[in-house]
Every structure is written in structure tokens, then in C-alpha cells.
Coordinates of C-alpha atoms in Angstrom, one line a residue:
X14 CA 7.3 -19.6 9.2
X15 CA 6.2 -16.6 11.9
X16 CA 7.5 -13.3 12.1
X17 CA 7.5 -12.4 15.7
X18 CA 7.5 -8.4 16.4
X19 CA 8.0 -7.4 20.1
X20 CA 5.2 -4.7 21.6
X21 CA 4.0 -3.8 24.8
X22 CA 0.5 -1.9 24.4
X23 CA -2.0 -0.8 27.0
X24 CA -5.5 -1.5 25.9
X25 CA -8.5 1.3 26.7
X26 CA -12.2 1.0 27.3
X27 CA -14.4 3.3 27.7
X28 CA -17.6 3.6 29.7
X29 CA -19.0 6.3 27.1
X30 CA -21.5 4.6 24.9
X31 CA -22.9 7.7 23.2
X32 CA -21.7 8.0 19.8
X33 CA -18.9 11.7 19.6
X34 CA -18.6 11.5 16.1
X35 CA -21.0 11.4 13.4
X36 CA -18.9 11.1 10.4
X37 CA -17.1 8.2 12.3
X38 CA -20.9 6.7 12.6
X39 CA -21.4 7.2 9.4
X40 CA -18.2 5.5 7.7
X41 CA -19.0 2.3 10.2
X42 CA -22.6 1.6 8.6
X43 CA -21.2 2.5 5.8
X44 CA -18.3 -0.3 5.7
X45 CA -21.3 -2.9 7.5
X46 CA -23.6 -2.3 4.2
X47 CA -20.1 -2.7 2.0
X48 CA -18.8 -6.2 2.9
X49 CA -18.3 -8.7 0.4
X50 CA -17.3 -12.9 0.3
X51 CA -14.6 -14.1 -1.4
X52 CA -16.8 -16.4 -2.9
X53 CA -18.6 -13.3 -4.8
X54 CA -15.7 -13.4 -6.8
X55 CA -15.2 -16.1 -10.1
X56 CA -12.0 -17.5 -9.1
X57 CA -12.7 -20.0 -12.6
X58 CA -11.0 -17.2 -14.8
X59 CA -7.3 -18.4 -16.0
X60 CA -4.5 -16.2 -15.7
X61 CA -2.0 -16.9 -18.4
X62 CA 1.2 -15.5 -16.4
X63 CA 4.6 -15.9 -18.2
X64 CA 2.4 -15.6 -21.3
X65 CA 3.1 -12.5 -24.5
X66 CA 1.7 -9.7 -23.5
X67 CA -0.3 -7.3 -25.5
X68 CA 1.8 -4.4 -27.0
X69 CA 3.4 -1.6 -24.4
X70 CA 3.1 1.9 -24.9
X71 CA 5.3 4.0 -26.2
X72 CA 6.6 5.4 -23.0
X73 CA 6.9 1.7 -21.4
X74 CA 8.9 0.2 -24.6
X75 CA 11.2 3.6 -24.3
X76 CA 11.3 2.7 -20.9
X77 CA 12.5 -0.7 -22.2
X78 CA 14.9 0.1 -24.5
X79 CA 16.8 2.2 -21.5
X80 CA 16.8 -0.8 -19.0
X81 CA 19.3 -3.3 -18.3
X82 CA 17.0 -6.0 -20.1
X83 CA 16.5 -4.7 -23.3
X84 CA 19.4 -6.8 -24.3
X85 CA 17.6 -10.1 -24.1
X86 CA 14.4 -8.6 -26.4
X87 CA 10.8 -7.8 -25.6
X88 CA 10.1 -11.1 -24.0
X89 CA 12.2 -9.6 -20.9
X90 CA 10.1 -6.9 -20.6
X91 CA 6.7 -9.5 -20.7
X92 CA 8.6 -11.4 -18.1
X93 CA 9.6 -8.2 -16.0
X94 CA 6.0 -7.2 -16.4
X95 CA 4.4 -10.3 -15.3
X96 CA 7.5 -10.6 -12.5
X97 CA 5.8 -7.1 -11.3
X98 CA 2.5 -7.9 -10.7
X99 CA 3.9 -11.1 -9.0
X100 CA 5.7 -9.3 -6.9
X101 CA 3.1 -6.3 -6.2
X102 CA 0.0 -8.7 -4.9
X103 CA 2.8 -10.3 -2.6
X104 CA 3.8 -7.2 -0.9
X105 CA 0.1 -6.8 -0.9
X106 CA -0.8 -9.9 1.0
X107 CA 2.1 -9.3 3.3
X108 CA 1.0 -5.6 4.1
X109 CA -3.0 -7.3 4.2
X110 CA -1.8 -9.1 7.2
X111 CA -0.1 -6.4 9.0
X112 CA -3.1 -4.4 8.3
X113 CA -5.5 -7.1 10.1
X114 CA -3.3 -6.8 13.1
X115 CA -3.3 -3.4 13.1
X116 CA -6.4 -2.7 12.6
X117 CA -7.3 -4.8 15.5
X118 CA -4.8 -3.4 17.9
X119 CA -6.9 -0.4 17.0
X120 CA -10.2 -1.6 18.6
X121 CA -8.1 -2.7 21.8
X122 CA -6.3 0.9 22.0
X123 CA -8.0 3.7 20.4
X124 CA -9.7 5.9 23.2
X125 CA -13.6 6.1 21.9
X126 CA -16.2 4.1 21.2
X127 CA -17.1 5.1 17.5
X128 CA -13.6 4.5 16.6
X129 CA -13.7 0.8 18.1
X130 CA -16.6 -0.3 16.6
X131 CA -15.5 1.1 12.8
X132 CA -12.2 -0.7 13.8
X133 CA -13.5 -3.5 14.1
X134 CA -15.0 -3.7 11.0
X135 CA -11.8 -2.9 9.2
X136 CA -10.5 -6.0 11.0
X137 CA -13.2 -7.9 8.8
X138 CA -12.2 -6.0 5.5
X139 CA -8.6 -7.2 6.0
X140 CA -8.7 -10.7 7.2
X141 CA -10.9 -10.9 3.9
X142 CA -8.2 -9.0 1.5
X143 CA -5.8 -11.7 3.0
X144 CA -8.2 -14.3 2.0
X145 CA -8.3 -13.4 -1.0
X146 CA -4.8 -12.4 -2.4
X147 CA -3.5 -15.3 -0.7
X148 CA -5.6 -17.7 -2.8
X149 CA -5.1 -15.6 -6.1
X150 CA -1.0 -16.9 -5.3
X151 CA -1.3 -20.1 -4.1
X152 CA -3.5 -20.7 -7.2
X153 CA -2.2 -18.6 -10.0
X154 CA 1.0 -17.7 -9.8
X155 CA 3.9 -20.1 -9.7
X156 CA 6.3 -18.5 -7.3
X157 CA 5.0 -15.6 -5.4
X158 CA 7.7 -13.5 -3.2
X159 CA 8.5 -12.9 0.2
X160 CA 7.7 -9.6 1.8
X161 CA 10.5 -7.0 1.3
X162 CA 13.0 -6.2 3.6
X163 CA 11.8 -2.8 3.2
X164 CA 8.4 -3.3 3.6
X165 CA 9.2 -5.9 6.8
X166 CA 10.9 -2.8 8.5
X167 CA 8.5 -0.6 8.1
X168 CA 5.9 -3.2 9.2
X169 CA 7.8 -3.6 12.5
X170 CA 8.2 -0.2 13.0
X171 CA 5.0 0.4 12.9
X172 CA 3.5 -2.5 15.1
X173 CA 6.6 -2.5 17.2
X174 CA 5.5 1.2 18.5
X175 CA 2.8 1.1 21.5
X176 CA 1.3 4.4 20.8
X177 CA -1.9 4.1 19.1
X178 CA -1.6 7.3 16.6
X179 CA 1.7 5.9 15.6
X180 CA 0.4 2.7 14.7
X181 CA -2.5 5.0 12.9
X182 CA -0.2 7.0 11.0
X183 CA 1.9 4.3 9.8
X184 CA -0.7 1.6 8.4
X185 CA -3.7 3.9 7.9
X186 CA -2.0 7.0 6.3
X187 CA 1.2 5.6 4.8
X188 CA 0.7 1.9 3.8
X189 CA -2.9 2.1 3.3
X190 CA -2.7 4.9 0.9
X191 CA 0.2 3.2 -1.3
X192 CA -2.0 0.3 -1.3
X193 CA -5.2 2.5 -2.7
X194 CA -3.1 4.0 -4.9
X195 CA -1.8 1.0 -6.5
X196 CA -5.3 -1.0 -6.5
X197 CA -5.9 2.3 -8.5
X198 CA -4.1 1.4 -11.0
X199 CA -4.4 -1.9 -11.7
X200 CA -5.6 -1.6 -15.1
X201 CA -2.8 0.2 -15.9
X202 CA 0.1 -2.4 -14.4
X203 CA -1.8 -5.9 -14.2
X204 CA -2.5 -8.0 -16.9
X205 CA -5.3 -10.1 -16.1
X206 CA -9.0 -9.7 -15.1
X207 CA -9.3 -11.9 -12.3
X208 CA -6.6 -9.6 -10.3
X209 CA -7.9 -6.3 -12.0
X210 CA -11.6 -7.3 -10.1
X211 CA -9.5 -8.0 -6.9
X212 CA -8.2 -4.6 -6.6
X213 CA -11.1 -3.1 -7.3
X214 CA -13.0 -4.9 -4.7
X215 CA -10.1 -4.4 -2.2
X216 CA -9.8 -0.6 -2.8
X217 CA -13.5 0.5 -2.2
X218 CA -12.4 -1.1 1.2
X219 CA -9.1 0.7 1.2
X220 CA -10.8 3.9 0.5
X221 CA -12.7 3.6 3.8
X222 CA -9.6 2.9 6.0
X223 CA -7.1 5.4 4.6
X224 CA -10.4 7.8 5.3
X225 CA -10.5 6.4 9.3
X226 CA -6.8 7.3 9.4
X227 CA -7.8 11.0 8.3
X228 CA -10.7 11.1 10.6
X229 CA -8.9 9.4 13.8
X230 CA -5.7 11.8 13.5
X231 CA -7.2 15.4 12.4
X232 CA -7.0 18.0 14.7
X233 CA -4.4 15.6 16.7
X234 CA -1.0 17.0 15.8
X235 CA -2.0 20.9 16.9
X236 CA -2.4 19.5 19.9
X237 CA 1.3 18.3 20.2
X238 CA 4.3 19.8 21.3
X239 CA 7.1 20.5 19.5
X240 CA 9.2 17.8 20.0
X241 CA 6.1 14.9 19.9
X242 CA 4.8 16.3 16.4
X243 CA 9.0 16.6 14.9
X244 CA 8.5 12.7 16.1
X245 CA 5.9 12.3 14.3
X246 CA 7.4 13.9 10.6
X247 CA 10.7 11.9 11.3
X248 CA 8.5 9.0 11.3
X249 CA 6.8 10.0 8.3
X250 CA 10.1 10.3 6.7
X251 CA 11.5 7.1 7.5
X252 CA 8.5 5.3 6.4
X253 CA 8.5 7.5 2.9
X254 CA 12.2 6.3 2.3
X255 CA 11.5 2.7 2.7
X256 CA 8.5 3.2 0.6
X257 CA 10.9 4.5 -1.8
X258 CA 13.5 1.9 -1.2
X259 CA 10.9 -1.2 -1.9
X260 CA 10.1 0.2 -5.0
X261 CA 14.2 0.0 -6.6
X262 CA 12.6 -4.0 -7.0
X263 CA 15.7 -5.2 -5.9
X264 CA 13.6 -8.8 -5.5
X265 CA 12.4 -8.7 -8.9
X266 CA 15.8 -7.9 -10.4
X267 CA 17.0 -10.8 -8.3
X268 CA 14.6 -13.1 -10.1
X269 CA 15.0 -12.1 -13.6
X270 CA 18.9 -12.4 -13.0
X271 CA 19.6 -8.8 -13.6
X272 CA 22.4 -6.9 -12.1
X273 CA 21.5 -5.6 -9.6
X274 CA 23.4 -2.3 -9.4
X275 CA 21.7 -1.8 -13.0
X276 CA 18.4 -2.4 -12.2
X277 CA 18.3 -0.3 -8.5
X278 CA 19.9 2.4 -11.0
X279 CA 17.2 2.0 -14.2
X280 CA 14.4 1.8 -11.3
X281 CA 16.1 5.0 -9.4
X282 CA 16.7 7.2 -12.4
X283 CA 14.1 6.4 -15.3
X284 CA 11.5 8.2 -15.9
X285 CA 8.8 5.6 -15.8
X286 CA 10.1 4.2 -12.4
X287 CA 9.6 8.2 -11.2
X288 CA 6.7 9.0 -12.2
X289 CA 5.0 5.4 -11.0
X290 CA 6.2 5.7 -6.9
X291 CA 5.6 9.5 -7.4
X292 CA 1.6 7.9 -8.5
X293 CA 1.4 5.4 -5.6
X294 CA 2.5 7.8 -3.4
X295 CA 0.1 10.7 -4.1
X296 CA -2.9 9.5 -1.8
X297 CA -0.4 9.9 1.2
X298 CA 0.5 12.9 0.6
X299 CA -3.0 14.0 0.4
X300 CA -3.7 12.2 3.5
X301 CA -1.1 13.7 5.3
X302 CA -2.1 17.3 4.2
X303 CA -5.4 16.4 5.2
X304 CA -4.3 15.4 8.9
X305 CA -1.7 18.1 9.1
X306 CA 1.9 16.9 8.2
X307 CA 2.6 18.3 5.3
X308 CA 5.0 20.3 6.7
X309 CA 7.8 22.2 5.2
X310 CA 10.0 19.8 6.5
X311 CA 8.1 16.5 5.5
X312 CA 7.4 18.2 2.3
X313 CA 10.9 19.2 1.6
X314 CA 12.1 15.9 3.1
X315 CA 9.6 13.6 0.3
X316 CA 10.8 16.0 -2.1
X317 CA 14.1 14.9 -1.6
X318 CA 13.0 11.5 -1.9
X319 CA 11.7 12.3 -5.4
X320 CA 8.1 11.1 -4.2
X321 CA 6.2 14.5 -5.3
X322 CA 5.6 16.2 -8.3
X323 CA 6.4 19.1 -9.7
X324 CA 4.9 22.1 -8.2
X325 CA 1.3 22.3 -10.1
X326 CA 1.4 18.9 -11.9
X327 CA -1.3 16.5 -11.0
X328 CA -0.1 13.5 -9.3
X329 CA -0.6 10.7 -12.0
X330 CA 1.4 8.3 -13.7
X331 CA 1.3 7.9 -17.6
X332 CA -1.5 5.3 -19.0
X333 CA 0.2 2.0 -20.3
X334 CA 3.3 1.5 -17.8
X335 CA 3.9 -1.8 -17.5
X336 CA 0.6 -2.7 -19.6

């Protein structure tokens, strides 16, 4: 089955071969000296999903006993747990994909040569991540999901639009960063090693591309008018609130036969559900401070969105969810 998403985009070469930007060079041998097979990784070890888990934190089984399953016992919560992960390395193949396409729209439309070539090898990085987390599913996880609606809209917002720092600020910046963010945490929300070395194979690559996004863009939005850079904050804002959106799980509660007004509302309003997009979401909103959109508008707008924390509290997300 193929997704098709209409674009019309003008491809750019240059005739400039000297190398602008030396922290551009730099992060391109950098990701050549960093690549890595598939076949580095021992795809023998078992993952025992549906199985008990190990005991939840204190804050998770709270969590728990405020949900709409803590009805049916703790063996909902193993099953919403393992659901989770399912459903979190399937959004991550989807968004892999997305990635690989963008990344090599990229080559064909950024305007310099440094940023082509390390392009290109993000290309590489991505068609390998979804080598990789499509195996882990088709081999170890009974019924992976489909991609989001959420995070389908957001994909074809960003790959629908022709301008190339669009397409930058919506993979490289937004999606990118959620993605390092949750690889991040993997030891704290997946519970089993073969995925746990995954992510933390994929994220030394992610780190690399959400740090191209910060290099290609600084510098870009003072040079803007008015009206092009308010484009570019309502975009940021629309891709926030389907960030947001995805993570209510309406999928998962779909699975696990949960109402699913309850579970949009546990996933809205508990604490645990909070603080874990507020988590994800931290490396964009670093990245976008670092590139010059943290605004007072896109900041008052996430805040809105409940997807920053309190003034002075560090961005993190308590040890043990979902372990």
C-alpha cells in the first residue's frame, strides 16, 4: 500500500565547489566515520512482548491506578506498556521513511554544496534506520501499527511544501528532535535490549541531523520579513499540536479496547502523560531557540499546548514511566 503526497519542487546546483562552511564540513566526515550495518547489530536476542513486566515505579502504578484500565489489574498496564513501545517504533519507522525522502529532497534543493553532500549522507543514516526498525516488527512484534493520522498530516505537510527550509524545519527541527528525544529515553519506556541498542544506535545518528537542521536554518529567519517568518511560527504551531495530538494514543486505546473518551482524557490530563510529551518535546524547543523561533508567540503558543515546563524546571520526564 503507497501513500502518494503531491509536490512540485525546483531542484538547485551549484557551480561553487569550495567548501562555505566549516562546521558543515566537519559534521559530514563526521557522520562518514559514524556509519554502521544493520548486521552490527544481534538480531538473535528474544523479545518476550505480551510477557510480566518487571515492577513499575511508583509514579507509573499511581499513574495506573488513575487510568481507565486499572479496572482490569496490573496485567493491563503490562499490556498497555508493551502496546506502547509497539506503537512508538511504528511511528518511528513511519517518520524513518519520511525522513529518507526528506533528507534527499534536501541534496536536490538546498542551495550549497556542503549542505548537499552532508545531505546526502543523512539519506544513508535513514534508509538504514528503516532497515532496521522495519525488521525489529516484522520479526518481533506480532501486530505493529499504522502511522498516525496525526503524524501522516504532519508528514504531508511537510513534504507537500516545496520550499526547502520548510521541509528543513519540519523533519529536521520538529520530527527529528521528538525522535532524539524518545530514542533518549528508551531505557526508561522499552522493555527489551534488542530495541534499547536500536535506539541508541539510531540517536547518535539523530543527534547529527536535528544538528544540520540547526546549522542549515540559523541566521535564516532575521533575514525574513514579517509575514514569511509569522509563516514560519504558524507552522511551527501546527506541527507542535499534532505532535501533541499523536501522543492522546488514540491507536493504542483502540487496541486495548479502552474507551476512547477515557483514555484521550487519562493521556491529556495525567500527570505522567504531561510530563512524558513535555520530555520528547524538549530537544525542539531547544532547537528552535537555537535557530531563532522561540518567539513569544511560538513560546506562548507550545505553552498553551502544555508542551513546556515550568519556567526554571529542567525538561525531563521522571525515571520508570512506563518501565
Amino acid at each position: 500500500m503507497s501513500f502518494v503526497v503531491p509536490a512540485r519542487v525546483d531542484t538547485t546546483l551549484t557551480w561553487d565547489y569550495e567548501a562555505s562552511d566549516p562546521r558543515l564540513v566537519a559534521l559530514y566526515e563526521r557522520a562518514k566515520s559514524a556509519q554502521w550495518r544493520a548486521s552490527d547489530v544481534d538480531w538473535s536476542i528474544p523479545v518476550p512482548f505480551g510477557e510480566p513486566l518487571p515492577d513499575d515505579s511508583a509514579f507509573a502504578m499511581a499513574a495506573f491506578a488513575d487510568s481507565p484500565l486499572a479496572a482490569r489489574g496490573p496485567r493491563a498496564w503490562d499490556a498497555f506498556r508493551w502496546e506502547f513501545q509497539s506503537w512508538m517504533v511504528s511511528q518511528f519507522l513511519h517518520g524513518e521513511q519520511a525522513a529518507m525522502i526528506v533528507a534527499a529532497r534536501l541534496v536536490e534543493t538546498v542551495p550549497d554544496l556542503d549542505s548537499k553532500f552532508y545531505a546526502a549522507t543523512q539519506a544513508v543514516d535513514e534508509a538504514r534506520h528503516v532497515e532496521v526498525f522495519s525488521r525489529y516488527l516484522r520479526e518481533k512484534i506480532p501486530e505493529p501499527y499504522g502511522v498516525s493520522p496525526p503524524l501522516r498530516e504532519l508528514l504531508t505537510d511537510i513534504l507537500s511544501d516545496s520550499r526547502w527550509d520548510v521541509t528543513a524545519l519540519g523533519m529536521q527541527i520538529m520530527v527529528e528532535a521528538i525522535a532524539m528525544a524518545s530514542f533518549r529515553l528508551s531505557n526508561s519506556s522499552f522493555h527489551d535490549p534488542l530495541i534499547k541498542e536500536l535506539t541508541h544506535l539510531v540517536a547518535r545518528d539523530e543527534a547529527r541531523h536535528v544538528t544540520f537542521g540547526v546549522l542549515s536554518l540559523s541566521g535564516l529567519y532575521d533575514q525574513l520579513t514579517t509575514a514569511e517568518r509569522a509563516e514560519r511560527e504558524e507552522l511551527v504551531l501546527d506541527a507542535a499540536a499534532l505532535i501533541r495530538r499523536r501522543f492522546l494514543l488514540d491507536d493504542i486505546w483502540q487496541r486495548l479496547e479502552v474507551d476512547r473518551a477515557a483514555g484521550v482524557e487519562f493521556a491529556t490530563n495525567h500527570d505522567l502523560m504531561i510530563k512524558y510529551r513535555q520530555a520528547v518535546f524538549s530537544r525542539v524547543a531547544v532547537a528552535l531557540g537555537q535557530i531563532g523561533l522561540m518567539t513569544d508567540q511560538v513560546r506562548t503558543g507550545l505553552d498553551k499546548l502544555g508542551l513546556l515546563q515550568f519556567a526554571g524546571e529542567r525538561l525531563r520526564v521522571r525515571r520508570g514511566a512506563f518501565t
